N, CA and C of each residue as an Amber inpcrd file, in Angstrom:
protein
   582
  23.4340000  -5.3760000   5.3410000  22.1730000  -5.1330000   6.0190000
  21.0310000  -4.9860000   5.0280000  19.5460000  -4.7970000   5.5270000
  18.8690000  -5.0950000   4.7340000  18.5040000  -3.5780000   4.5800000
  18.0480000  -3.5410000   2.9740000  17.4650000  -1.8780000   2.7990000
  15.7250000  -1.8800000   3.1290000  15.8880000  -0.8540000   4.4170000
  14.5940000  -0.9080000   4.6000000  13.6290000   0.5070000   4.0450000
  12.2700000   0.0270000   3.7770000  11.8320000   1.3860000   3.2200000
  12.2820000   2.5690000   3.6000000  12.4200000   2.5180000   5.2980000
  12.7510000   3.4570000   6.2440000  14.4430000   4.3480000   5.9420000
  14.9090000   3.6070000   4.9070000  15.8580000   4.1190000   4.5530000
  16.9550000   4.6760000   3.0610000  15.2640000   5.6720000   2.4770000
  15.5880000   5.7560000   1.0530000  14.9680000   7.5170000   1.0730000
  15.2590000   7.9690000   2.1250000  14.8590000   9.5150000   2.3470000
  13.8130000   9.8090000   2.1100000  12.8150000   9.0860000   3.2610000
  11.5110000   9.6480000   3.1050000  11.2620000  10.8700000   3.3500000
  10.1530000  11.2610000   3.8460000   9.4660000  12.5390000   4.6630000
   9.3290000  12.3510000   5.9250000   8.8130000  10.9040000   6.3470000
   8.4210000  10.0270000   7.5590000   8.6290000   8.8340000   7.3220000
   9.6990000   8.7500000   8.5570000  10.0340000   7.2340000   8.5400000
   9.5410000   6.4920000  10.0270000   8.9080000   5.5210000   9.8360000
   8.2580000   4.3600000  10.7550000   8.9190000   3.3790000  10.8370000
  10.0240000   3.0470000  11.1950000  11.0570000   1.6420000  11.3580000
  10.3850000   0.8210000  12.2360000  11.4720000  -0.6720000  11.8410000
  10.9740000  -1.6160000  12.8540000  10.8600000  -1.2770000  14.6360000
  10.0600000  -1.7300000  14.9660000  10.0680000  -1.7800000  16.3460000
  11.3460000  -2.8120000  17.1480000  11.3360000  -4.1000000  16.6100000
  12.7710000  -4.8570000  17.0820000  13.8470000  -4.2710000  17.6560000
  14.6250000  -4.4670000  18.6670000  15.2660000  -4.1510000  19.5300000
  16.1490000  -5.3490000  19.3130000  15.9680000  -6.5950000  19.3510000
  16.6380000  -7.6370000  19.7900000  17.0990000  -8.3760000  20.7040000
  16.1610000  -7.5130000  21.8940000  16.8190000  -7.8560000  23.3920000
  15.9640000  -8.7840000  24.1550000  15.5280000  -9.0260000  23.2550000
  14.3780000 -10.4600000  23.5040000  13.3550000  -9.8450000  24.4000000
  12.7380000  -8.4200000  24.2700000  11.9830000  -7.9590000  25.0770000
  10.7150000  -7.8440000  24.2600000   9.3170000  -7.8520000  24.4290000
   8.7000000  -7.2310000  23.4710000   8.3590000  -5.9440000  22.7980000
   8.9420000  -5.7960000  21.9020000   8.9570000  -4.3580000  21.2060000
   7.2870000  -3.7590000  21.4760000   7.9060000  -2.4810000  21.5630000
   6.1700000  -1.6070000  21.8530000   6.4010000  -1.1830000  20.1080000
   4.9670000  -1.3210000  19.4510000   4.4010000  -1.2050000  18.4690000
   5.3320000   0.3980000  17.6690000   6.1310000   0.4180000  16.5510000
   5.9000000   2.2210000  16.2490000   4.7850000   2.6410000  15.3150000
   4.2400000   3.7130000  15.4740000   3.2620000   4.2240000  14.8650000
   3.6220000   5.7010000  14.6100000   2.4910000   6.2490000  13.6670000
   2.8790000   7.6410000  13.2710000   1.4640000   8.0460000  13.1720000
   1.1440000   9.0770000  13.3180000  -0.4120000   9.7960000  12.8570000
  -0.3490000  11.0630000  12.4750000  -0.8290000  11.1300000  11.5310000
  -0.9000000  12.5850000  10.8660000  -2.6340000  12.9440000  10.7580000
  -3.0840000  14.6190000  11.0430000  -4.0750000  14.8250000  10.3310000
  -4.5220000  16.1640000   9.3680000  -4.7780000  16.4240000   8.5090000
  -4.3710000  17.6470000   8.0070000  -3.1600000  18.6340000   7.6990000
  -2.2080000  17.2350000   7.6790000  -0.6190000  17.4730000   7.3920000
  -0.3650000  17.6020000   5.9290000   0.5520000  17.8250000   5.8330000
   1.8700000  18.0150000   3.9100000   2.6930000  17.2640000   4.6080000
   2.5220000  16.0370000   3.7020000   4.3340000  15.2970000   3.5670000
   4.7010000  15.3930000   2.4380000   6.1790000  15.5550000   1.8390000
   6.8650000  16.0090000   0.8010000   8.3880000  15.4880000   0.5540000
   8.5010000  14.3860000   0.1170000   9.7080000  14.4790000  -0.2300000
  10.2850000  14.1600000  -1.8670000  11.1830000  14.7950000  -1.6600000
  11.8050000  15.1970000  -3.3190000  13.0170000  14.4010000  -3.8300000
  13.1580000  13.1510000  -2.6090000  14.4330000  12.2400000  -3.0950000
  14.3800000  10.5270000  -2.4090000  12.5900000  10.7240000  -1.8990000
  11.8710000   9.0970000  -1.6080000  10.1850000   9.2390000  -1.7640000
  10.6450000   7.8210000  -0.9130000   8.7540000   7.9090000  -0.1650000
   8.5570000   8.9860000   0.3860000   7.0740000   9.1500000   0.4220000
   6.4000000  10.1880000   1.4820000   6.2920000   9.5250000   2.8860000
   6.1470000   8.6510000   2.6420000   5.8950000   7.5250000   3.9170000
   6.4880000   6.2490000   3.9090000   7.4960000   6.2610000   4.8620000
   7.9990000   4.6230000   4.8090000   7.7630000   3.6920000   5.7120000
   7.1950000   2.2800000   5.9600000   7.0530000   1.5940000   7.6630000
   8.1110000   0.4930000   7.0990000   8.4750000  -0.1370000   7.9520000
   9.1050000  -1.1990000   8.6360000   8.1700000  -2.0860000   8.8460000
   8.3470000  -3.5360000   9.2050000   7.5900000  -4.5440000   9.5180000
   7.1100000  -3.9110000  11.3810000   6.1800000  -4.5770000  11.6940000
   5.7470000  -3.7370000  12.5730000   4.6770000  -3.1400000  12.4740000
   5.2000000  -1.5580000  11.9660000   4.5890000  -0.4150000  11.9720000
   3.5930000  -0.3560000  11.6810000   2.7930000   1.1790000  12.1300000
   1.3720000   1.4540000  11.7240000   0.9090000   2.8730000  11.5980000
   0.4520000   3.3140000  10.4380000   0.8290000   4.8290000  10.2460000
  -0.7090000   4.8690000   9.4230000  -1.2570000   6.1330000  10.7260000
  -2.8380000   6.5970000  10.3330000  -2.8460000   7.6110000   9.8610000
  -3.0620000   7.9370000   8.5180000  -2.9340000   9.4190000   7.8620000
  -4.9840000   9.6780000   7.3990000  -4.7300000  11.0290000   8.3320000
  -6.5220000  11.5480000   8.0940000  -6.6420000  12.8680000   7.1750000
  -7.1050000  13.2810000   5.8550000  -7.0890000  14.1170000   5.1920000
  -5.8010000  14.9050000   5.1890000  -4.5550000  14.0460000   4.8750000
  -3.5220000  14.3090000   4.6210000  -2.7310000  14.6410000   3.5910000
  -1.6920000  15.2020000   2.8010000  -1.5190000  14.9300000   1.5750000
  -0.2390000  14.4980000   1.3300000   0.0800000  13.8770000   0.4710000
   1.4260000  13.4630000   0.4300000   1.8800000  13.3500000  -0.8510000
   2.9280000  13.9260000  -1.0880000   3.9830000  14.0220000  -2.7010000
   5.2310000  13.7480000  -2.4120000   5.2190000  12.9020000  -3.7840000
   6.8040000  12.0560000  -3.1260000   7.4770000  11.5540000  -4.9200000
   8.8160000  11.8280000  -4.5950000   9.5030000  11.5690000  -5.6590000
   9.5440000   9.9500000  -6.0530000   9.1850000   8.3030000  -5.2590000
   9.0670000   7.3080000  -5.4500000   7.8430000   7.5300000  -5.2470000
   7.3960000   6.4530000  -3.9380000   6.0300000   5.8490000  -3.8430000
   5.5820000   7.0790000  -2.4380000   4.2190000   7.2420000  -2.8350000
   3.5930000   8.0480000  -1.5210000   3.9660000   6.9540000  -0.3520000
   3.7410000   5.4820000  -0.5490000   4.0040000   5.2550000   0.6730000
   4.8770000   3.7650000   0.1880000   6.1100000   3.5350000   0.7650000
   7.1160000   2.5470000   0.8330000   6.9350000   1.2870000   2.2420000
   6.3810000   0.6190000   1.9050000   6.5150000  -0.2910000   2.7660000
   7.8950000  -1.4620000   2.7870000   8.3660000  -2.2350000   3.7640000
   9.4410000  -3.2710000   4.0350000   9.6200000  -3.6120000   5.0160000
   8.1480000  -4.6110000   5.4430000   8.1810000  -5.4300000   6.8870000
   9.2390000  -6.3120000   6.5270000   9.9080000  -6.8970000   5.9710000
  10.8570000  -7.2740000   6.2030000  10.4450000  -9.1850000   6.6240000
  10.7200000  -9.3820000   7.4530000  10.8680000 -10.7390000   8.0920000
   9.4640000 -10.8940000   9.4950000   9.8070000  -9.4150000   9.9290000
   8.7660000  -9.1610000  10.9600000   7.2710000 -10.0880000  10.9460000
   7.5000000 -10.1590000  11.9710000   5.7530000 -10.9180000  12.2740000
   5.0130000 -10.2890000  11.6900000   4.9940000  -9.2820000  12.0730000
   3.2500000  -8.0860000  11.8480000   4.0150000  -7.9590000  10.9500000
   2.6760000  -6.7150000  10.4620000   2.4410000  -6.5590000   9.1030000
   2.7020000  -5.6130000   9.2450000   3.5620000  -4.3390000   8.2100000
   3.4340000  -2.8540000   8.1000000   2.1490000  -2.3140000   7.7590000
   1.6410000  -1.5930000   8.5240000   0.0660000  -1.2720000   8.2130000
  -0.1520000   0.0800000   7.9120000  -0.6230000   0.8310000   6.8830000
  -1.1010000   2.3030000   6.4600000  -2.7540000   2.2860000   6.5230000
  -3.5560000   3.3110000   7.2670000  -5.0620000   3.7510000   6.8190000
  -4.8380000   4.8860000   6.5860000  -5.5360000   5.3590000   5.2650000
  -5.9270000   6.9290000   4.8530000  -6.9520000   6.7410000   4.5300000
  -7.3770000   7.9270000   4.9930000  -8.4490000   8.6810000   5.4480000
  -8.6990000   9.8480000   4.4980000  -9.0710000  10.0510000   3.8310000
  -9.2760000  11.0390000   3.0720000  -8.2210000  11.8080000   2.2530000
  -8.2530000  12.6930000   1.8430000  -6.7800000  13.4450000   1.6230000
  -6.5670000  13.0390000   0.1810000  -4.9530000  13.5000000   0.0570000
  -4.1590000  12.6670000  -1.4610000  -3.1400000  12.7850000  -1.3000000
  -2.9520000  11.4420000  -2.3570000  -1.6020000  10.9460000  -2.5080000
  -1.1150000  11.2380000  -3.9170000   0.1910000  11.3530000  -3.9430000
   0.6010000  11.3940000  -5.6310000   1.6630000  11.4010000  -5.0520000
   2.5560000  10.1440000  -6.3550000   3.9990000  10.4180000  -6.3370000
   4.3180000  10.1060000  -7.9420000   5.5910000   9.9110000  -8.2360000
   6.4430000  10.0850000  -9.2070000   6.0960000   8.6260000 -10.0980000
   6.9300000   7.6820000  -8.8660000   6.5920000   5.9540000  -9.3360000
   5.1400000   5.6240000  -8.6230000   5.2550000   4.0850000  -8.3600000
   4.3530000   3.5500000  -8.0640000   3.5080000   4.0980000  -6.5570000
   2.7600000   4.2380000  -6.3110000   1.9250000   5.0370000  -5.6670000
   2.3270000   4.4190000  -3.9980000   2.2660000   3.2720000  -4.2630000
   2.2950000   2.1660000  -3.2180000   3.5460000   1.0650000  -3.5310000
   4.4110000   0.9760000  -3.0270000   5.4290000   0.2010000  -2.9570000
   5.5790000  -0.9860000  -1.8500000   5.7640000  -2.3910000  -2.1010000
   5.8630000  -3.4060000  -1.0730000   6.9480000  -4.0100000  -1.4760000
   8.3590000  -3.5710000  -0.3280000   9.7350000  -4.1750000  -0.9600000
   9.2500000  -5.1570000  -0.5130000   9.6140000  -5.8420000   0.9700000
   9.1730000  -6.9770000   1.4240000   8.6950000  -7.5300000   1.9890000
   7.9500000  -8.7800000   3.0300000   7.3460000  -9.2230000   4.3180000
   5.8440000  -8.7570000   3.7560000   4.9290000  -8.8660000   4.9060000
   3.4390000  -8.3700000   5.3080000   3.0180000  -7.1680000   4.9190000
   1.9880000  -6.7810000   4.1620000   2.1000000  -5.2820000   4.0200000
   0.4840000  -5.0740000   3.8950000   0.1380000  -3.9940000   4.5330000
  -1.0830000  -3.8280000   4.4160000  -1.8920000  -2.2930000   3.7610000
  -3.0380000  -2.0480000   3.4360000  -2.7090000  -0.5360000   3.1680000
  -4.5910000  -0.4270000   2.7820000  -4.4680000   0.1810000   3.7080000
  -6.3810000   1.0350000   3.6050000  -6.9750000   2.2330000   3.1520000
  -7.2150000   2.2580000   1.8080000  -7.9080000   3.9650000   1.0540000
  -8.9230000   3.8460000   1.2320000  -9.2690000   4.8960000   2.0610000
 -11.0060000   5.1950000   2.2350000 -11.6850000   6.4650000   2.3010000
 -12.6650000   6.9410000   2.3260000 -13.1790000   8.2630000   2.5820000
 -12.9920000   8.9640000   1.4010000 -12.9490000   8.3460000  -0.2340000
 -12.5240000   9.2830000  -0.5570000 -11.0500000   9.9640000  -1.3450000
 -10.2750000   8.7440000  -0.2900000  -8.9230000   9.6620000  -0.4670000
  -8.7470000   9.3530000  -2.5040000  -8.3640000  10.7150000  -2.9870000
  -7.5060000  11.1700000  -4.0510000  -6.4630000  10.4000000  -4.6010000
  -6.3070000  10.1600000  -5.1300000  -4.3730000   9.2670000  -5.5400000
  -3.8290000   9.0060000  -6.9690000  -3.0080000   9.7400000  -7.4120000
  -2.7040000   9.4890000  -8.3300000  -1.1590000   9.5190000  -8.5760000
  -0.3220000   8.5680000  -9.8300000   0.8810000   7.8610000  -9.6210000
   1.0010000   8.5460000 -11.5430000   2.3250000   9.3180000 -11.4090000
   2.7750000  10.0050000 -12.9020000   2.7140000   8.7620000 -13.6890000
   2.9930000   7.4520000 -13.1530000   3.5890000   6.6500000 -13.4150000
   2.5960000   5.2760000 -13.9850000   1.2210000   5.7490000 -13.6890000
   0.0800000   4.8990000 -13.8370000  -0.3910000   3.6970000 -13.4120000
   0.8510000   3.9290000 -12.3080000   1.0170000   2.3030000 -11.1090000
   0.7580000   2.8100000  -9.9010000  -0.6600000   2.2660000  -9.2540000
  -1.0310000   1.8390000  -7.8940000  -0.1480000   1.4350000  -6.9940000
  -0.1770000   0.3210000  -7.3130000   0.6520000  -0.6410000  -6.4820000
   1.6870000  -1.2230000  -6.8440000   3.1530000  -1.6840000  -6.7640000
   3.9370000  -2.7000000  -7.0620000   4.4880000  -3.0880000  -6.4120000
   4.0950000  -4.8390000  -5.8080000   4.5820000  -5.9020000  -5.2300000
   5.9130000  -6.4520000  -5.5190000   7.3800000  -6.4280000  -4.9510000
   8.2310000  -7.1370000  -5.0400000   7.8930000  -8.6980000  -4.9000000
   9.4310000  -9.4440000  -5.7130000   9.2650000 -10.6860000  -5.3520000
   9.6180000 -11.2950000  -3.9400000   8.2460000 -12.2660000  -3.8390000
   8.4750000 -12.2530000  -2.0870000   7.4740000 -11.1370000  -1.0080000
   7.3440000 -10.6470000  -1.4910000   6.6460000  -9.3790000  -0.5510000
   4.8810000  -9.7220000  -0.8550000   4.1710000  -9.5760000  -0.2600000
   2.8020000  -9.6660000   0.2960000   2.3400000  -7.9960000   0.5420000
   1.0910000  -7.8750000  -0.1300000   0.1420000  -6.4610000  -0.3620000
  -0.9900000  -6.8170000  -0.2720000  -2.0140000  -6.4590000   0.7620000
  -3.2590000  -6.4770000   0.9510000  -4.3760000  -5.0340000   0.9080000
  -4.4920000  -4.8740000  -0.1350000  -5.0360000  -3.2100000  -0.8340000
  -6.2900000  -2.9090000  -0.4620000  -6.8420000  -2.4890000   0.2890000
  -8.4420000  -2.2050000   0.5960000  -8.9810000  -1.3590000   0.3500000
  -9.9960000  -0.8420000  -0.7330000 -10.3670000   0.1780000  -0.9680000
 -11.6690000   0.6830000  -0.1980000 -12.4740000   1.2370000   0.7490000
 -13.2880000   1.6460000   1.2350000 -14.0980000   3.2230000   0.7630000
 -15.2700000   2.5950000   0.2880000 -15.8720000   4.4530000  -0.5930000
 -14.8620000   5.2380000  -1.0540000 -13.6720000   4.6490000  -1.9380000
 -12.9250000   5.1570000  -2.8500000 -12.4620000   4.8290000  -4.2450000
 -12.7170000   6.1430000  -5.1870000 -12.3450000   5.8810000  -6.6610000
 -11.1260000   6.2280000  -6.7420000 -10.7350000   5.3740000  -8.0510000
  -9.0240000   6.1030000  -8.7750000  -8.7660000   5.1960000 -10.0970000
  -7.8580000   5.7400000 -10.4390000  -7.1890000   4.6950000 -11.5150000
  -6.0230000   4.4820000 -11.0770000  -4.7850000   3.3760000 -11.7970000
  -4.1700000   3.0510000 -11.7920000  -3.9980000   1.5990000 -11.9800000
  -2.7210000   0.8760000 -12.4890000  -2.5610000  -0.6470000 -12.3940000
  -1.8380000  -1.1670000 -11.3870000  -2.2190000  -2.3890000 -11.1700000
  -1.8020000  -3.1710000  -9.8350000  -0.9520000  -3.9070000 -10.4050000
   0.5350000  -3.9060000  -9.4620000   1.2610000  -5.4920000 -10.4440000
   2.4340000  -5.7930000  -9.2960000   1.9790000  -7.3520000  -9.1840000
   3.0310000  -8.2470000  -8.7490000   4.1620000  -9.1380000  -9.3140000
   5.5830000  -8.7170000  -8.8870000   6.7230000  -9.5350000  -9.8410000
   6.2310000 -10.9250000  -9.8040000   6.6980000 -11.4950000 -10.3860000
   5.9930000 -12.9860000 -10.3590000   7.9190000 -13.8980000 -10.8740000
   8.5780000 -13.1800000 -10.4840000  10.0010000 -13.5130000 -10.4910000
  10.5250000 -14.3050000  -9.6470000  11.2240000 -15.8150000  -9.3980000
  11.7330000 -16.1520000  -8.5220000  10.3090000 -16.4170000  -7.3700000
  10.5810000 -15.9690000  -6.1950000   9.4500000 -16.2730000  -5.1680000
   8.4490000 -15.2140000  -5.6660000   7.6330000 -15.4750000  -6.1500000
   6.2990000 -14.4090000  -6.7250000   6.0250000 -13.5910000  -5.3560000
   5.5790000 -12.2310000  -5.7010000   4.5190000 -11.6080000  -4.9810000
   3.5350000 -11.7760000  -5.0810000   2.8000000 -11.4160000  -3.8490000
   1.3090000 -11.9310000  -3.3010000   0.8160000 -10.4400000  -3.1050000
  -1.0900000 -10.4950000  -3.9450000  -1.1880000  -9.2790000  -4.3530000
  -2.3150000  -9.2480000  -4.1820000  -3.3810000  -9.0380000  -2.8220000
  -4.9480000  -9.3490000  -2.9330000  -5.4910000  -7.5800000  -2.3570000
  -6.2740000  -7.3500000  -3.3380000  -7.2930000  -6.2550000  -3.5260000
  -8.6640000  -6.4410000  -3.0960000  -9.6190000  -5.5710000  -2.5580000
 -10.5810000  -5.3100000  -2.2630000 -11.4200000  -4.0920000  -2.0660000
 -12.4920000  -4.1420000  -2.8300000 -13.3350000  -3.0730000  -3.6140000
 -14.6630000  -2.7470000  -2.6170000 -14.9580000  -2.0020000  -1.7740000
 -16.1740000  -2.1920000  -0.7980000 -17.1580000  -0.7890000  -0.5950000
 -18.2010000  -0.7580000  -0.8350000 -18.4930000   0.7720000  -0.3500000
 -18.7530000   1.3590000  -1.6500000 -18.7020000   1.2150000  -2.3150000
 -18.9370000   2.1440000  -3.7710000 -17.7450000   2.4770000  -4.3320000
 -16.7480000   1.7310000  -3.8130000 -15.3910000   1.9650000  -4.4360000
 -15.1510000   1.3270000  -5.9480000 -14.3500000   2.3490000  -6.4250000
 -14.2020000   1.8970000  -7.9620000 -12.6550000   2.4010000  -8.4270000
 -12.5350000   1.1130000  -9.1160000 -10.7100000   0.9150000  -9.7580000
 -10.8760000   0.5270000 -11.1940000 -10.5250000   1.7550000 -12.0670000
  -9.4280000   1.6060000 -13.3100000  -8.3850000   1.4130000 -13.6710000
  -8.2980000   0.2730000 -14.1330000  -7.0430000  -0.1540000 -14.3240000
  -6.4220000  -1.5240000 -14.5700000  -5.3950000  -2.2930000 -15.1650000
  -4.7900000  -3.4860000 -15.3670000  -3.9670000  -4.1740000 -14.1490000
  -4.8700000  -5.2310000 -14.0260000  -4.1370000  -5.8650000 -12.7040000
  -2.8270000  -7.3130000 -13.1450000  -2.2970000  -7.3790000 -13.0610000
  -0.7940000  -8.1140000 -13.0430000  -0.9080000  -9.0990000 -11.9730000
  -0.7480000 -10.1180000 -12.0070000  -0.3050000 -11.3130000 -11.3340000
  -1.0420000 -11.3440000 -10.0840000  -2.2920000 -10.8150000  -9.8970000
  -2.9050000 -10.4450000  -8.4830000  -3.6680000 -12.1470000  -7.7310000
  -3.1500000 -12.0730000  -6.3890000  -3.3670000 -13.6440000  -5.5840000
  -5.0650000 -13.3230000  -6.3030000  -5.5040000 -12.8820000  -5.4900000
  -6.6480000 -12.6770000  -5.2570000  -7.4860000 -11.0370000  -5.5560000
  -8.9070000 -11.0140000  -5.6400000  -9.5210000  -9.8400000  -5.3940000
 -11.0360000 -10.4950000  -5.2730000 -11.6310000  -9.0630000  -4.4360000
 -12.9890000  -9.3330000  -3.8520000 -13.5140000  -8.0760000  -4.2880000
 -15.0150000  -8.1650000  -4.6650000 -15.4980000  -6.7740000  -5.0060000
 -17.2590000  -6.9150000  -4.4850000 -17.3620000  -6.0280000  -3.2900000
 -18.6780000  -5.6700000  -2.9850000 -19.7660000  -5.5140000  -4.0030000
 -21.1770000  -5.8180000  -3.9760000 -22.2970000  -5.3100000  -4.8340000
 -22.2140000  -4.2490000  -5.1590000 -22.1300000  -3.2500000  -4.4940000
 -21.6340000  -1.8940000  -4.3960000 -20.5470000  -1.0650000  -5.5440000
 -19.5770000  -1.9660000  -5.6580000 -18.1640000  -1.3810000  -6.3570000
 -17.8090000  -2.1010000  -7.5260000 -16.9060000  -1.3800000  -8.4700000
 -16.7900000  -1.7670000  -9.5090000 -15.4720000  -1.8530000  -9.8620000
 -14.9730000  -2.6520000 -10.7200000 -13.3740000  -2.4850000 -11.2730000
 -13.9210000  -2.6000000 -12.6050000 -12.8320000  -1.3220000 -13.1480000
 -13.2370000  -1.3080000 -14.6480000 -11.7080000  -1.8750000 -15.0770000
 -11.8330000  -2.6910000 -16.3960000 -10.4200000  -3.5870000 -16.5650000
 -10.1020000  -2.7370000 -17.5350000  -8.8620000  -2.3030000 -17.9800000
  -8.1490000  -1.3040000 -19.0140000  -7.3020000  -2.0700000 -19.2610000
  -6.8190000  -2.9610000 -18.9870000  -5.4930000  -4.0080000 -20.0000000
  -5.3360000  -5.1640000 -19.4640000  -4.6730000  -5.9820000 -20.3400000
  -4.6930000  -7.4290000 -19.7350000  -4.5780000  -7.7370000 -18.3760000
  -5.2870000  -8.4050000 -17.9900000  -5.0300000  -8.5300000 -16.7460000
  -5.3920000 -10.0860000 -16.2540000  -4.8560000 -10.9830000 -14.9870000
  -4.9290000 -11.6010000 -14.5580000  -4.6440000 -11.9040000 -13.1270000
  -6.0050000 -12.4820000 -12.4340000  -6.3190000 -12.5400000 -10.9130000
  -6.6150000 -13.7960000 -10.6380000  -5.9240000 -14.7470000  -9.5240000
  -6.0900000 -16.2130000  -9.4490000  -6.9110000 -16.3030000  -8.7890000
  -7.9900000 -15.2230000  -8.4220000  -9.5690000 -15.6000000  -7.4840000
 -10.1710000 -14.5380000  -7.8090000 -11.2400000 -14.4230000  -8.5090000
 -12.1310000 -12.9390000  -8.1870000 -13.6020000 -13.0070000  -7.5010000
 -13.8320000 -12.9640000  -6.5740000 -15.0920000 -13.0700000  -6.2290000
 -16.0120000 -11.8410000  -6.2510000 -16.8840000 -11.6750000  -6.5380000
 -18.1290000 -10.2440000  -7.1980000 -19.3210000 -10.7060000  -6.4760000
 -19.4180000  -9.6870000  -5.8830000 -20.8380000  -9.7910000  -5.5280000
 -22.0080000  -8.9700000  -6.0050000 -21.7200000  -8.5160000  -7.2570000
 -22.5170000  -7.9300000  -7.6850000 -23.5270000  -8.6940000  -8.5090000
């Protein structure tokens, strides 16, 4: 069977919606606001293909990634918005084993990774990073092993990123926002509107 984020001892787990009964699955979702998620042996947050998990001035600490994504095969996309709050975990902040993956920092939100990794894209797996009126550091990186990961970022709002980006499809950056580059890095589109 396949290992899904949903199954590496999160705090909160968001699995696929699929049933298999050829019915249409109702959407799973999770919402937190002014919550503690905590776990000490995964993600803080895991979805499934599918899923959709709205965290509002939340915080989350986690022994891997604050949040584990693995849509898997699934149509949709596993989708995260935060909203304010913070994140910190051990490894990579943001994890995309496989399939569609989506993930929205805005308001603000806090985040930081022991590990000095944002994001890391498996091979095969798809990450669409949106930053909205939010700063941080960290590096972005897609395996580029076998079927490469797909790795597109976006900077909007006065948002600003430190850090070395790795094998990234794409990135877009508002007049507004800035990426400051700290190590080699390479992006197969950057568009600036500044």
């Amino acid at each position: 069977p396949r290992e899904g984020a949903a199954r590496h001892n999160p705090a909160v787990a968001v699995p696929s919606p699929l049933d298999n009964s050829g019915t249409p699955p109702q959407l799973a979702s999770f919402e937190a606001d002014a919550a503690t998620l905590t776990s000490k042996g995964g993600a803080g947050i895991a979805l499934d293909g599918g899923a959709t998990a709205r965290l509002s001035n939340t915080t989350i600490e986690a022994a891997t990634s604050a949040i584990g994504l693995d849509a898997g095969t699934v149509d949709a996309p596993a989708t995260v918005y935060v909203s304010g709050g913070s994140l910190h975990s051990s490894g990579a902040l943001i994890g995309a084993a496989s399939g569609r993956n989506v993930v929205d920092l805005s308001q603000g939100v806090q985040f930081a990774s022991d590990a000095g990794l944002l994001a890391q894209v498996n091979p095969g797996a798809e990450l669409t990073l949106n930053f909205d009126a939010t700063k941080g550091a960290g590096d972005l990186y897609a395996n580029d092993e076998g079927v490469p990961g797909k790795l597109w970022f976006n900077l909007r709002n006065g948002s600003e990123l430190a850090g070395a980006v790795t094998n990234a499809t794409a990135a877009t950056l508002d007049a507004t926002s800035l990426w400051s580059v700290t190590g080699s890095s390479n992006v197969g589109s950057l568009s600036n509107g500044g």
